Amino acid sequence: MSCRIPAACLSAALAFGSAAAVRAAPGDVRPAGSNQALAPAMTAIDVDEHLGLDVDRGLSFVDHTGKRVTLGDYLDGKRPVLVTMNYFRCPVLCNVQLNELTDALAKLDWTAGDEHFRVLTVSIDPRETPEVAGPKRQNHLNSLGRGDDVDWAFLTGDALNIRLLAAQLGISYTYDPEQDQYAHPAVIAFLSPEGKIARYVYGLSYNPSDLKFGLIEASEGRVGTTIDRLILSCFHYDATLGRYGPFAFGLMRIAGAVTVLLIGTALLVYWRRERRATA
């Protein structure tokens, strides 16, 4: 299934061309020429959704501490995994996306590493190392404000493993050697606890509810409360927007259930009053 989201490509081009609009995290690196317009080929990025397909658990990376890991190390069969593909010295788009993701995670009542989910951010630049990934991660953990034990791994790797993961997720990106920059779509992929691609959410800003709904769907209901799943039934994933929106039938169903509950409660109160009056 090919899913072309013009907003994703447009946001990439606009973000790269508007460095002044960036709210960069502390320590971000801005290479010279970051405010120049991208070459036409740099806008040829897309997401080809591979819903239902499995990622290769054996893909090899290096985490922010310098430890050699595989993708399977983060798939424990219990918790879904939220995945982004960025690069850590990105002058604009990645900063915006990761900052907005951090803000959304801060508003979420779950924390990465608890029983609900984990987060992976994988660099698409094979030249980057843990010496860059570690400080970048720490900047975002500081902004998140949930301590240093948050299960949000920042991974680097070689060109082959990065390309394989991107291809399996259906995420395309392009390198411009003149500006030493990558163009890539702003997208989050949600993996099931076993590594199946379950959902994509697009954009440079994220609603905490979109993250929660994506994680609940990716886990097939294994995370979240009954109330969370009930609320999810009122929302429907809109593939044209890459986000969740109100689902009319779900809202009507919930409204109907509430109405029945209210009428039942009123009848019960009336019945008890009648019994007391008769007695």
PDB file of C-alpha atoms in Angstrom:
ATOM      1  CA  MET A   1       0.000   0.000   0.000  1.00  0.00           C
ATOM      2  CA  SER A   2       1.465   3.304  -1.063  1.00  0.00           C
ATOM      3  CA  CYS A   3       0.486   6.215   1.131  1.00  0.00           C
ATOM      4  CA  ARG A   4       1.522   9.582  -0.216  1.00  0.00           C
ATOM      5  CA  ILE A   5       1.159  12.365   2.337  1.00  0.00           C
ATOM      6  CA  PRO A   6       1.887  15.695   0.595  1.00  0.00           C
ATOM      7  CA  ALA A   7       1.993  17.478   3.957  1.00  0.00           C
ATOM      8  CA  ALA A   8       4.903  15.333   5.076  1.00  0.00           C
ATOM      9  CA  CYS A   9       7.024  16.238   2.068  1.00  0.00           C
ATOM     10  CA  LEU A  10       5.950  19.867   2.173  1.00  0.00           C
ATOM     11  CA  SER A  11       6.773  20.134   5.859  1.00  0.00           C
ATOM     12  CA  ALA A  12      10.228  18.752   5.175  1.00  0.00           C
ATOM     13  CA  ALA A  13      10.936  21.295   2.458  1.00  0.00           C
ATOM     14  CA  LEU A  14       9.529  24.188   4.457  1.00  0.00           C
ATOM     15  CA  ALA A  15      11.340  23.149   7.617  1.00  0.00           C
ATOM     16  CA  PHE A  16      14.698  22.891   5.880  1.00  0.00           C
ATOM     17  CA  GLY A  17      14.186  26.281   4.284  1.00  0.00           C
ATOM     18  CA  SER A  18      13.057  28.056   7.451  1.00  0.00           C
ATOM     19  CA  ALA A  19      15.818  27.738  10.001  1.00  0.00           C
ATOM     20  CA  ALA A  20      14.555  30.787  11.846  1.00  0.00           C
ATOM     21  CA  ALA A  21      11.400  28.914  12.837  1.00  0.00           C
ATOM     22  CA  VAL A  22      13.269  26.192  14.693  1.00  0.00           C
ATOM     23  CA  ARG A  23      13.029  25.739  18.438  1.00  0.00           C
ATOM     24  CA  ALA A  24      16.238  23.742  18.699  1.00  0.00           C
ATOM     25  CA  ALA A  25      17.161  21.657  21.703  1.00  0.00           C
ATOM     26  CA  PRO A  26      20.338  22.706  23.548  1.00  0.00           C
ATOM     27  CA  GLY A  27      23.492  21.459  21.909  1.00  0.00           C
ATOM     28  CA  ASP A  28      22.009  21.039  18.421  1.00  0.00           C
ATOM     29  CA  VAL A  29      24.501  21.485  15.597  1.00  0.00           C
ATOM     30  CA  ARG A  30      23.705  23.763  12.668  1.00  0.00           C
ATOM     31  CA  PRO A  31      25.961  23.275   9.632  1.00  0.00           C
ATOM     32  CA  ALA A  32      26.696  26.190   7.376  1.00  0.00           C
ATOM     33  CA  GLY A  33      24.162  26.830   4.634  1.00  0.00           C
ATOM     34  CA  SER A  34      21.235  25.393   6.600  1.00  0.00           C
ATOM     35  CA  ASN A  35      18.983  28.217   5.402  1.00  0.00           C
ATOM     36  CA  GLN A  36      19.507  27.463   1.715  1.00  0.00           C
ATOM     37  CA  ALA A  37      16.773  26.003  -0.476  1.00  0.00           C
ATOM     38  CA  LEU A  38      16.949  22.285  -1.137  1.00  0.00           C
ATOM     39  CA  ALA A  39      17.702  20.801  -4.529  1.00  0.00           C
ATOM     40  CA  PRO A  40      14.564  19.468  -6.319  1.00  0.00           C
ATOM     41  CA  ALA A  41      15.599  15.856  -5.675  1.00  0.00           C
ATOM     42  CA  MET A  42      15.545  16.521  -1.938  1.00  0.00           C
ATOM     43  CA  THR A  43      11.752  16.842  -1.981  1.00  0.00           C
ATOM     44  CA  ALA A  44      11.354  13.401  -3.596  1.00  0.00           C
ATOM     45  CA  ILE A  45      10.646  11.685  -0.292  1.00  0.00           C
ATOM     46  CA  ASP A  46       7.702   9.536   0.577  1.00  0.00           C
ATOM     47  CA  VAL A  47       6.296   6.891   2.903  1.00  0.00           C
ATOM     48  CA  ASP A  48       5.125   3.601   1.422  1.00  0.00           C
ATOM     49  CA  GLU A  49       3.133   2.113   4.288  1.00  0.00           C
ATOM     50  CA  HIS A  50       3.987  -1.530   5.021  1.00  0.00           C
ATOM     51  CA  LEU A  51       1.180  -2.206   7.463  1.00  0.00           C
ATOM     52  CA  GLY A  52       1.110  -5.753   8.778  1.00  0.00           C
ATOM     53  CA  LEU A  53       4.677  -6.574   7.715  1.00  0.00           C
ATOM     54  CA  ASP A  54       7.396  -7.581  10.170  1.00  0.00           C
ATOM     55  CA  VAL A  55      10.698  -5.784  10.639  1.00  0.00           C
ATOM     56  CA  ASP A  56      13.929  -7.773  10.762  1.00  0.00           C
ATOM     57  CA  ARG A  57      14.761  -8.362  14.419  1.00  0.00           C
ATOM     58  CA  GLY A  58      18.392  -9.054  13.508  1.00  0.00           C
ATOM     59  CA  LEU A  59      19.205  -5.575  12.191  1.00  0.00           C
ATOM     60  CA  SER A  60      22.280  -4.338  14.048  1.00  0.00           C
ATOM     61  CA  PHE A  61      22.872  -0.889  15.571  1.00  0.00           C
ATOM     62  CA  VAL A  62      24.843   0.844  18.321  1.00  0.00           C
ATOM     63  CA  ASP A  63      22.943   2.563  21.139  1.00  0.00           C
ATOM     64  CA  HIS A  64      23.699   5.912  22.782  1.00  0.00           C
ATOM     65  CA  THR A  65      26.025   4.220  25.299  1.00  0.00           C
ATOM     66  CA  GLY A  66      28.149   2.549  22.612  1.00  0.00           C
ATOM     67  CA  LYS A  67      26.616  -0.901  23.151  1.00  0.00           C
ATOM     68  CA  ARG A  68      26.017  -3.129  20.120  1.00  0.00           C
ATOM     69  CA  VAL A  69      22.298  -3.977  19.920  1.00  0.00           C
ATOM     70  CA  THR A  70      19.790  -5.506  17.533  1.00  0.00           C
ATOM     71  CA  LEU A  71      16.291  -4.354  16.743  1.00  0.00           C
ATOM     72  CA  GLY A  72      15.001  -7.490  18.425  1.00  0.00           C
ATOM     73  CA  ASP A  73      16.442  -6.319  21.745  1.00  0.00           C
ATOM     74  CA  TYR A  74      13.629  -3.758  21.881  1.00  0.00           C
ATOM     75  CA  LEU A  75      10.829  -6.164  20.935  1.00  0.00           C
ATOM     76  CA  ASP A  76       9.934  -7.957  24.165  1.00  0.00           C
ATOM     77  CA  GLY A  77       6.586  -9.412  23.079  1.00  0.00           C
ATOM     78  CA  LYS A  78       4.751  -7.284  25.660  1.00  0.00           C
ATOM     79  CA  ARG A  79       5.119  -3.608  24.771  1.00  0.00           C
ATOM     80  CA  PRO A  80       4.709  -1.783  21.457  1.00  0.00           C
ATOM     81  CA  VAL A  81       7.564   0.366  20.165  1.00  0.00           C
ATOM     82  CA  LEU A  82       7.327   3.898  18.780  1.00  0.00           C
ATOM     83  CA  VAL A  83       9.995   4.446  16.086  1.00  0.00           C
ATOM     84  CA  THR A  84      11.297   7.606  14.415  1.00  0.00           C
ATOM     85  CA  MET A  85      14.073   7.910  11.830  1.00  0.00           C
ATOM     86  CA  ASN A  86      15.985  11.188  12.049  1.00  0.00           C
ATOM     87  CA  TYR A  87      19.592  12.334  12.266  1.00  0.00           C
ATOM     88  CA  PHE A  88      21.098  14.064  15.237  1.00  0.00           C
ATOM     89  CA  ARG A  89      22.950  16.968  13.630  1.00  0.00           C
ATOM     90  CA  CYS A  90      19.919  17.858  11.503  1.00  0.00           C
ATOM     91  CA  PRO A  91      19.612  21.669  11.392  1.00  0.00           C
ATOM     92  CA  VAL A  92      15.830  21.927  11.211  1.00  0.00           C
ATOM     93  CA  LEU A  93      13.275  19.171  10.573  1.00  0.00           C
ATOM     94  CA  CYS A  94      14.525  16.598  13.082  1.00  0.00           C
ATOM     95  CA  ASN A  95      14.794  19.240  15.783  1.00  0.00           C
ATOM     96  CA  VAL A  96      11.204  20.296  15.245  1.00  0.00           C
ATOM     97  CA  GLN A  97       9.907  16.727  15.074  1.00  0.00           C
ATOM     98  CA  LEU A  98      11.807  15.452  18.104  1.00  0.00           C
ATOM     99  CA  ASN A  99      11.023  18.551  20.151  1.00  0.00           C
ATOM    100  CA  GLU A 100       7.317  18.189  19.381  1.00  0.00           C
ATOM    101  CA  LEU A 101       7.463  14.466  20.116  1.00  0.00           C
ATOM    102  CA  THR A 102       9.133  15.246  23.448  1.00  0.00           C
ATOM    103  CA  ASP A 103       6.373  17.723  24.275  1.00  0.00           C
ATOM    104  CA  ALA A 104       3.685  15.167  23.401  1.00  0.00           C
ATOM    105  CA  LEU A 105       5.380  12.461  25.487  1.00  0.00           C
ATOM    106  CA  ALA A 106       5.572  14.900  28.417  1.00  0.00           C
ATOM    107  CA  LYS A 107       1.782  15.320  28.237  1.00  0.00           C
ATOM    108  CA  LEU A 108       1.164  11.573  27.990  1.00  0.00           C
ATOM    109  CA  ASP A 109       0.228   9.834  31.232  1.00  0.00           C
ATOM    110  CA  TRP A 110       2.497   6.920  30.278  1.00  0.00           C
ATOM    111  CA  THR A 111       6.303   6.994  30.359  1.00  0.00           C
ATOM    112  CA  ALA A 112       8.540   5.151  27.909  1.00  0.00           C
ATOM    113  CA  GLY A 113       9.918   2.148  29.745  1.00  0.00           C
ATOM    114  CA  ASP A 114       6.868   1.460  31.896  1.00  0.00           C
ATOM    115  CA  GLU A 115       4.523  -1.420  31.087  1.00  0.00           C
ATOM    116  CA  HIS A 116       3.041   0.471  28.137  1.00  0.00           C
ATOM    117  CA  PHE A 117       5.686   1.191  25.471  1.00  0.00           C
ATOM    118  CA  ARG A 118       9.267   1.933  24.401  1.00  0.00           C
ATOM    119  CA  VAL A 119      10.730   4.524  22.015  1.00  0.00           C
ATOM    120  CA  LEU A 120      13.479   4.229  19.386  1.00  0.00           C
ATOM    121  CA  THR A 121      15.041   7.047  17.402  1.00  0.00           C
ATOM    122  CA  VAL A 122      17.368   5.764  14.685  1.00  0.00           C
ATOM    123  CA  SER A 123      19.853   8.010  12.871  1.00  0.00           C
ATOM    124  CA  ILE A 124      19.710   7.858   9.074  1.00  0.00           C
ATOM    125  CA  ASP A 125      23.257   9.253   8.861  1.00  0.00           C
ATOM    126  CA  PRO A 126      25.814   6.404   9.026  1.00  0.00           C
ATOM    127  CA  ARG A 127      28.544   8.893   9.986  1.00  0.00           C
ATOM    128  CA  GLU A 128      26.941   9.635  13.349  1.00  0.00           C
ATOM    129  CA  THR A 129      28.215   7.892  16.474  1.00  0.00           C
ATOM    130  CA  PRO A 130      27.196   7.388  20.118  1.00  0.00           C
ATOM    131  CA  GLU A 131      29.246  10.501  20.940  1.00  0.00           C
ATOM    132  CA  VAL A 132      26.570  12.483  19.085  1.00  0.00           C
ATOM    133  CA  ALA A 133      23.574  10.304  20.011  1.00  0.00           C
ATOM    134  CA  GLY A 134      24.210  10.362  23.767  1.00  0.00           C
ATOM    135  CA  PRO A 135      24.109  14.155  24.294  1.00  0.00           C
ATOM    136  CA  LYS A 136      21.168  14.451  21.896  1.00  0.00           C
ATOM    137  CA  ARG A 137      19.214  11.916  23.916  1.00  0.00           C
ATOM    138  CA  GLN A 138      20.101  13.636  27.187  1.00  0.00           C
ATOM    139  CA  ASN A 139      18.844  16.959  25.852  1.00  0.00           C
ATOM    140  CA  HIS A 140      15.457  15.449  25.119  1.00  0.00           C
ATOM    141  CA  LEU A 141      15.272  13.570  28.417  1.00  0.00           C
ATOM    142  CA  ASN A 142      15.970  16.853  30.215  1.00  0.00           C
ATOM    143  CA  SER A 143      13.126  18.483  28.302  1.00  0.00           C
ATOM    144  CA  LEU A 144      10.851  15.514  28.974  1.00  0.00           C
ATOM    145  CA  GLY A 145      11.364  15.820  32.723  1.00  0.00           C
ATOM    146  CA  ARG A 146      10.790  12.149  33.577  1.00  0.00           C
ATOM    147  CA  GLY A 147      14.299  11.344  34.805  1.00  0.00           C
ATOM    148  CA  ASP A 148      17.193   9.546  33.116  1.00  0.00           C
ATOM    149  CA  ASP A 149      15.703   6.040  33.179  1.00  0.00           C
ATOM    150  CA  VAL A 150      13.272   6.696  30.347  1.00  0.00           C
ATOM    151  CA  ASP A 151      13.411   3.873  27.780  1.00  0.00           C
ATOM    152  CA  TRP A 152      14.087   6.069  24.750  1.00  0.00           C
ATOM    153  CA  ALA A 153      17.071   4.723  22.831  1.00  0.00           C
ATOM    154  CA  PHE A 154      18.994   6.794  20.289  1.00  0.00           C
ATOM    155  CA  LEU A 155      20.648   4.424  17.810  1.00  0.00           C
ATOM    156  CA  THR A 156      23.342   4.790  15.169  1.00  0.00           C
ATOM    157  CA  GLY A 157      24.441   2.240  12.614  1.00  0.00           C
ATOM    158  CA  ASP A 158      26.065   1.486   9.299  1.00  0.00           C
ATOM    159  CA  ALA A 159      24.529   2.450   5.961  1.00  0.00           C
ATOM    160  CA  LEU A 160      23.274  -1.069   5.180  1.00  0.00           C
ATOM    161  CA  ASN A 161      21.328  -1.635   8.401  1.00  0.00           C
ATOM    162  CA  ILE A 162      19.892   1.881   8.308  1.00  0.00           C
ATOM    163  CA  ARG A 163      18.744   1.449   4.715  1.00  0.00           C
ATOM    164  CA  LEU A 164      17.247  -1.960   5.469  1.00  0.00           C
ATOM    165  CA  LEU A 165      15.232  -0.638   8.394  1.00  0.00           C
ATOM    166  CA  ALA A 166      14.033   2.375   6.402  1.00  0.00           C
ATOM    167  CA  ALA A 167      13.047   0.118   3.489  1.00  0.00           C
ATOM    168  CA  GLN A 168      11.135  -2.232   5.778  1.00  0.00           C
ATOM    169  CA  LEU A 169       9.282   0.712   7.336  1.00  0.00           C
ATOM    170  CA  GLY A 170       8.673   2.159   3.870  1.00  0.00           C
ATOM    171  CA  ILE A 171      10.454   5.418   4.695  1.00  0.00           C
ATOM    172  CA  SER A 172      12.514   6.981   1.909  1.00  0.00           C
ATOM    173  CA  TYR A 173      15.083   9.719   2.400  1.00  0.00           C
ATOM    174  CA  THR A 174      17.683  11.522   0.288  1.00  0.00           C
ATOM    175  CA  TYR A 175      21.108  12.979   0.960  1.00  0.00           C
ATOM    176  CA  ASP A 176      22.254  16.280  -0.552  1.00  0.00           C
ATOM    177  CA  PRO A 177      26.087  16.335  -0.543  1.00  0.00           C
ATOM    178  CA  GLU A 178      26.239  20.028  -1.457  1.00  0.00           C
ATOM    179  CA  GLN A 179      24.468  21.060   1.744  1.00  0.00           C
ATOM    180  CA  ASP A 180      25.426  17.967   3.733  1.00  0.00           C
ATOM    181  CA  GLN A 181      21.792  17.426   4.711  1.00  0.00           C
ATOM    182  CA  TYR A 182      19.165  14.704   4.502  1.00  0.00           C
ATOM    183  CA  ALA A 183      15.572  15.179   3.419  1.00  0.00           C
ATOM    184  CA  HIS A 184      13.138  12.779   5.042  1.00  0.00           C
ATOM    185  CA  PRO A 185       9.445  12.649   5.968  1.00  0.00           C
ATOM    186  CA  ALA A 186       8.240  13.553   9.451  1.00  0.00           C
ATOM    187  CA  VAL A 187       6.597  10.301  10.494  1.00  0.00           C
ATOM    188  CA  ILE A 188       6.259   8.004  13.490  1.00  0.00           C
ATOM    189  CA  ALA A 189       5.919   4.248  12.988  1.00  0.00           C
ATOM    190  CA  PHE A 190       4.300   2.042  15.607  1.00  0.00           C
ATOM    191  CA  LEU A 191       5.515  -1.554  15.955  1.00  0.00           C
ATOM    192  CA  SER A 192       3.680  -4.329  17.732  1.00  0.00           C
ATOM    193  CA  PRO A 193       5.494  -6.062  20.617  1.00  0.00           C
ATOM    194  CA  GLU A 194       6.511  -8.753  18.118  1.00  0.00           C
ATOM    195  CA  GLY A 195       7.784  -6.284  15.499  1.00  0.00           C
ATOM    196  CA  LYS A 196       4.811  -5.988  13.137  1.00  0.00           C
ATOM    197  CA  ILE A 197       4.215  -2.560  11.585  1.00  0.00           C
ATOM    198  CA  ALA A 198       0.845  -1.456  12.924  1.00  0.00           C
ATOM    199  CA  ARG A 199       0.354   2.255  12.328  1.00  0.00           C
ATOM    200  CA  TYR A 200       1.918   5.494  11.045  1.00  0.00           C
ATOM    201  CA  VAL A 201       1.300   9.024  12.359  1.00  0.00           C
ATOM    202  CA  TYR A 202       2.488  11.987  10.301  1.00  0.00           C
ATOM    203  CA  GLY A 203       3.361  15.619  10.926  1.00  0.00           C
ATOM    204  CA  LEU A 204       5.698  17.919  12.792  1.00  0.00           C
ATOM    205  CA  SER A 205       3.482  18.136  15.867  1.00  0.00           C
ATOM    206  CA  TYR A 206       1.745  15.332  17.721  1.00  0.00           C
ATOM    207  CA  ASN A 207      -1.354  14.994  19.812  1.00  0.00           C
ATOM    208  CA  PRO A 208      -0.718  12.882  22.929  1.00  0.00           C
ATOM    209  CA  SER A 209      -3.990  11.076  22.206  1.00  0.00           C
ATOM    210  CA  ASP A 210      -2.684  10.083  18.747  1.00  0.00           C
ATOM    211  CA  LEU A 211       0.367   8.523  20.393  1.00  0.00           C
ATOM    212  CA  LYS A 212      -1.772   6.664  22.926  1.00  0.00           C
ATOM    213  CA  PHE A 213      -4.234   5.414  20.304  1.00  0.00           C
ATOM    214  CA  GLY A 214      -1.384   4.272  18.044  1.00  0.00           C
ATOM    215  CA  LEU A 215       0.226   2.365  20.924  1.00  0.00           C
ATOM    216  CA  ILE A 216      -3.057   0.740  21.941  1.00  0.00           C
ATOM    217  CA  GLU A 217      -3.666  -0.373  18.353  1.00  0.00           C
ATOM    218  CA  ALA A 218      -0.083  -1.589  17.946  1.00  0.00           C
ATOM    219  CA  SER A 219      -0.387  -3.646  21.121  1.00  0.00           C
ATOM    220  CA  GLU A 220      -3.759  -5.061  20.005  1.00  0.00           C
ATOM    221  CA  GLY A 221      -5.294  -3.868  23.252  1.00  0.00           C
ATOM    222  CA  ARG A 222      -2.611  -5.291  25.522  1.00  0.00           C
ATOM    223  CA  VAL A 223      -1.729  -1.869  26.925  1.00  0.00           C
ATOM    224  CA  GLY A 224      -4.096   0.750  28.257  1.00  0.00           C
ATOM    225  CA  THR A 225      -7.173   0.469  30.415  1.00  0.00           C
ATOM    226  CA  THR A 226     -10.686  -0.520  29.450  1.00  0.00           C
ATOM    227  CA  ILE A 227     -11.552   3.176  29.466  1.00  0.00           C
ATOM    228  CA  ASP A 228      -8.673   3.889  27.049  1.00  0.00           C
ATOM    229  CA  ARG A 229      -9.974   1.238  24.643  1.00  0.00           C
ATOM    230  CA  LEU A 230     -13.516   2.576  25.025  1.00  0.00           C
ATOM    231  CA  ILE A 231     -12.327   6.073  24.141  1.00  0.00           C
ATOM    232  CA  LEU A 232     -10.410   4.686  21.155  1.00  0.00           C
ATOM    233  CA  SER A 233     -13.690   3.263  19.822  1.00  0.00           C
ATOM    234  CA  CYS A 234     -14.862   6.880  19.460  1.00  0.00           C
ATOM    235  CA  PHE A 235     -11.944   7.746  17.185  1.00  0.00           C
ATOM    236  CA  HIS A 236     -11.054   6.555  13.723  1.00  0.00           C
ATOM    237  CA  TYR A 237      -7.663   6.625  12.000  1.00  0.00           C
ATOM    238  CA  ASP A 238      -7.885   8.992   9.017  1.00  0.00           C
ATOM    239  CA  ALA A 239      -5.391   7.719   6.419  1.00  0.00           C
ATOM    240  CA  THR A 240      -5.697  10.939   4.397  1.00  0.00           C
ATOM    241  CA  LEU A 241      -4.416  12.976   7.351  1.00  0.00           C
ATOM    242  CA  GLY A 242      -2.271  10.371   9.074  1.00  0.00           C
ATOM    243  CA  ARG A 243      -3.998  11.127  12.372  1.00  0.00           C
ATOM    244  CA  TYR A 244      -6.945  10.056  14.484  1.00  0.00           C
ATOM    245  CA  GLY A 245     -10.271  11.880  14.312  1.00  0.00           C
ATOM    246  CA  PRO A 246     -13.718  11.525  15.889  1.00  0.00           C
ATOM    247  CA  PHE A 247     -15.624   8.482  14.657  1.00  0.00           C
ATOM    248  CA  ALA A 248     -19.340   9.301  14.338  1.00  0.00           C
ATOM    249  CA  PHE A 249     -20.564   5.748  14.867  1.00  0.00           C
ATOM    250  CA  GLY A 250     -18.312   5.290  17.889  1.00  0.00           C
ATOM    251  CA  LEU A 251     -19.494   8.545  19.422  1.00  0.00           C
ATOM    252  CA  MET A 252     -23.124   7.565  18.818  1.00  0.00           C
ATOM    253  CA  ARG A 253     -22.517   4.173  20.393  1.00  0.00           C
ATOM    254  CA  ILE A 254     -20.975   5.744  23.503  1.00  0.00           C
ATOM    255  CA  ALA A 255     -23.744   8.342  23.674  1.00  0.00           C
ATOM    256  CA  GLY A 256     -26.318   5.565  23.419  1.00  0.00           C
ATOM    257  CA  ALA A 257     -24.660   3.607  26.220  1.00  0.00           C
ATOM    258  CA  VAL A 258     -24.572   6.712  28.428  1.00  0.00           C
ATOM    259  CA  THR A 259     -28.241   7.391  27.679  1.00  0.00           C
ATOM    260  CA  VAL A 260     -29.222   3.850  28.621  1.00  0.00           C
ATOM    261  CA  LEU A 261     -27.179   4.132  31.814  1.00  0.00           C
ATOM    262  CA  LEU A 262     -28.848   7.421  32.772  1.00  0.00           C
ATOM    263  CA  ILE A 263     -32.347   6.106  32.046  1.00  0.00           C
ATOM    264  CA  GLY A 264     -31.608   2.899  33.944  1.00  0.00           C
ATOM    265  CA  THR A 265     -30.326   4.884  36.930  1.00  0.00           C
ATOM    266  CA  ALA A 266     -33.401   7.141  36.904  1.00  0.00           C
ATOM    267  CA  LEU A 267     -35.738   4.122  36.738  1.00  0.00           C
ATOM    268  CA  LEU A 268     -33.880   2.416  39.594  1.00  0.00           C
ATOM    269  CA  VAL A 269     -34.187   5.520  41.790  1.00  0.00           C
ATOM    270  CA  TYR A 270     -37.882   5.823  40.928  1.00  0.00           C
ATOM    271  CA  TRP A 271     -38.479   2.108  41.669  1.00  0.00           C
ATOM    272  CA  ARG A 272     -36.785   2.359  45.080  1.00  0.00           C
ATOM    273  CA  ARG A 273     -38.831   5.432  45.983  1.00  0.00           C
ATOM    274  CA  GLU A 274     -42.017   3.615  45.018  1.00  0.00           C
ATOM    275  CA  ARG A 275     -41.068   0.626  47.171  1.00  0.00           C
ATOM    276  CA  ARG A 276     -40.367   2.863  50.174  1.00  0.00           C
ATOM    277  CA  ALA A 277     -43.667   4.712  49.655  1.00  0.00           C
ATOM    278  CA  THR A 278     -45.591   1.417  49.443  1.00  0.00           C
ATOM    279  CA  ALA A 279     -43.866   0.056  52.533  1.00  0.00           C
TER     280      ALA A 279
END
